[in-house]
Coordinates of C-alpha atoms in Angstrom, one line a residue:
M1 CA 14.6 69.0 -10.4
R2 CA 14.2 67.8 -14.0
F3 CA 11.4 68.5 -16.5
T4 CA 8.7 66.0 -17.0
R5 CA 9.6 63.5 -19.7
P6 CA 7.0 62.4 -22.2
R7 CA 8.0 58.8 -21.8
D8 CA 7.1 58.9 -18.1
L9 CA 3.7 60.3 -18.9
A10 CA 3.2 57.7 -21.6
A11 CA 4.0 54.9 -19.2
V12 CA 1.5 56.2 -16.7
A13 CA -1.2 56.5 -19.4
I14 CA -0.5 53.0 -20.7
I15 CA -0.6 51.4 -17.3
A16 CA -3.8 53.3 -16.3
G17 CA -5.4 52.3 -19.6
I18 CA -4.7 48.6 -19.1
L19 CA -5.9 48.6 -15.5
A20 CA -9.1 50.5 -16.4
H21 CA -9.8 48.1 -19.3
L22 CA -9.3 45.1 -17.1
V23 CA -11.6 46.5 -14.4
L24 CA -14.2 47.3 -17.0
R25 CA -14.1 43.8 -18.4
L26 CA -14.9 42.5 -14.9
A27 CA -17.5 44.9 -13.8
Y28 CA -18.9 47.0 -16.6
D29 CA -22.3 45.4 -16.6
T30 CA -22.8 46.4 -12.9
L31 CA -21.8 50.0 -13.3
P32 CA -24.3 52.8 -13.9
A33 CA -24.0 55.0 -17.0
L34 CA -21.3 57.7 -16.6
P35 CA -22.4 61.3 -16.7
R36 CA -21.7 62.7 -20.1
L37 CA -19.5 65.6 -18.9
A38 CA -17.7 63.6 -16.2
G39 CA -14.2 64.6 -17.6
T40 CA -14.8 68.3 -18.0
T41 CA -13.5 69.0 -14.5
L42 CA -10.0 68.3 -16.0
L43 CA -10.7 70.9 -18.7
V44 CA -11.6 73.5 -16.1
I45 CA -8.3 72.8 -14.2
A46 CA -6.5 73.1 -17.5
V47 CA -7.9 76.5 -18.3
V48 CA -6.9 77.7 -14.8
E49 CA -3.4 76.4 -15.2
V50 CA -3.0 78.1 -18.6
V51 CA -4.1 81.5 -17.2
F52 CA -1.7 81.0 -14.3
A53 CA 1.1 80.0 -16.6
F54 CA 0.8 83.1 -18.7
S55 CA 0.7 85.3 -15.6
L56 CA 3.7 83.6 -14.1
R57 CA 5.6 83.7 -17.4
S58 CA 5.5 87.5 -17.6
R59 CA 6.5 87.8 -14.0
I60 CA 9.4 85.3 -14.3
Q61 CA 10.7 87.0 -17.5
R62 CA 10.6 90.3 -15.6
R63 CA 8.5 92.2 -18.1
P64 CA 7.8 95.8 -17.3
G65 CA 5.0 96.3 -14.8
A66 CA 5.0 92.7 -13.6
R67 CA 5.7 91.9 -10.0
P68 CA 8.7 89.6 -9.3
V69 CA 7.9 86.0 -8.4
E70 CA 8.7 84.6 -5.0
P71 CA 10.8 81.5 -5.2
L72 CA 8.3 79.5 -3.2
T73 CA 5.5 80.5 -5.6
A74 CA 7.6 79.2 -8.5
A75 CA 8.3 76.0 -6.7
R76 CA 4.6 75.4 -5.9
A77 CA 3.8 76.1 -9.5
V78 CA 6.2 73.5 -10.7
A79 CA 4.9 71.0 -8.2
L80 CA 1.3 71.7 -9.4
A81 CA 2.4 71.3 -13.0
K82 CA 4.1 68.0 -12.3
A83 CA 1.1 66.6 -10.4
S84 CA -1.3 67.8 -13.1
S85 CA 0.6 66.3 -15.9
V86 CA 0.7 62.9 -14.2
L87 CA -3.1 63.3 -13.4
G88 CA -3.8 64.2 -17.0
A89 CA -1.8 61.2 -18.3
L90 CA -3.5 58.9 -15.7
M91 CA -7.0 60.0 -16.7
F92 CA -6.1 59.9 -20.4
G93 CA -5.2 56.3 -19.9
A94 CA -8.3 55.5 -17.9
W95 CA -10.6 57.2 -20.5
T96 CA -8.8 55.4 -23.3
G97 CA -9.3 52.1 -21.5
L98 CA -13.0 52.9 -21.3
L99 CA -13.2 53.8 -25.0
I100 CA -11.4 50.6 -26.0
Y101 CA -13.8 48.6 -23.9
V102 CA -17.1 50.3 -25.0
L103 CA -16.4 50.4 -28.8
P104 CA -16.9 46.7 -29.4
V105 CA -19.7 46.3 -26.8
R106 CA -21.8 49.4 -27.6
D107 CA -24.6 47.2 -29.1
A108 CA -24.6 44.8 -26.2
F109 CA -25.1 47.4 -23.5
P110 CA -27.5 50.3 -23.9
E111 CA -25.4 52.7 -21.8
A112 CA -22.2 52.0 -23.8
G113 CA -23.1 54.5 -26.5
N114 CA -23.4 57.2 -23.9
D115 CA -20.1 56.1 -22.3
L116 CA -18.4 56.2 -25.7
V117 CA -19.1 60.0 -25.9
T118 CA -18.2 60.4 -22.3
A119 CA -14.8 58.7 -22.9
V120 CA -14.0 60.9 -25.9
I121 CA -14.9 64.1 -23.8
G122 CA -12.7 62.8 -21.0
M123 CA -9.8 62.0 -23.3
I124 CA -9.9 65.5 -24.8
S125 CA -10.1 67.1 -21.3
A126 CA -7.2 64.9 -20.0
L127 CA -5.0 65.8 -23.0
A128 CA -5.8 69.5 -22.4
L129 CA -4.8 69.2 -18.7
T130 CA -1.5 67.4 -19.6
A131 CA -0.7 70.1 -22.2
A132 CA -1.6 72.9 -19.8
A133 CA 0.6 71.4 -17.1
L134 CA 3.5 71.0 -19.4
W135 CA 3.1 74.6 -20.5
L136 CA 3.0 75.7 -16.8
E137 CA 6.2 73.8 -16.1
H138 CA 7.8 75.4 -19.2
C139 CA 6.8 78.8 -18.0
C140 CA 8.5 78.3 -14.7
K141 CA 11.9 78.1 -16.3
T142 CA 14.2 80.9 -15.3
P143 CA 15.2 83.1 -18.2
T144 CA 18.7 82.7 -19.5
E145 CA 20.9 85.7 -18.8
T146 CA 22.6 87.1 -21.8
P147 CA 26.3 88.1 -21.3
G148 CA 26.9 91.9 -21.0
K149 CA 23.3 92.6 -20.1
D150 CA 22.4 93.8 -16.6

């Protein structure tokens, strides 16, 4: 399995942003205002993944007092990291598509000003999730063995 490439995440974000923008152009006037903290769920997931990553990292590096990691646990952590990084990129694209749409129309629609703030909060949360997922994936790398060391 290879590590997640930034260009793959960028492609997901761009496609999601374009699709979100197109959908909003067609139906924004019929949608209700978005909850201001709609994107913070991604931030909560990011915090959990960072805590898990630091715990897993000390165990994989075999630090004193740390329990060894079961191979299946490490594989599940990598799968979680890969899925979360794609979700973060997807949601970053969607929130960016919303931001690009509401910036020019914020005077035409009363709820667009609220949705502007919501989009920024969502973008920050999505970036945090993507960063946390990439960190978790990095923490799952096996340590390199140095020659002559047992």
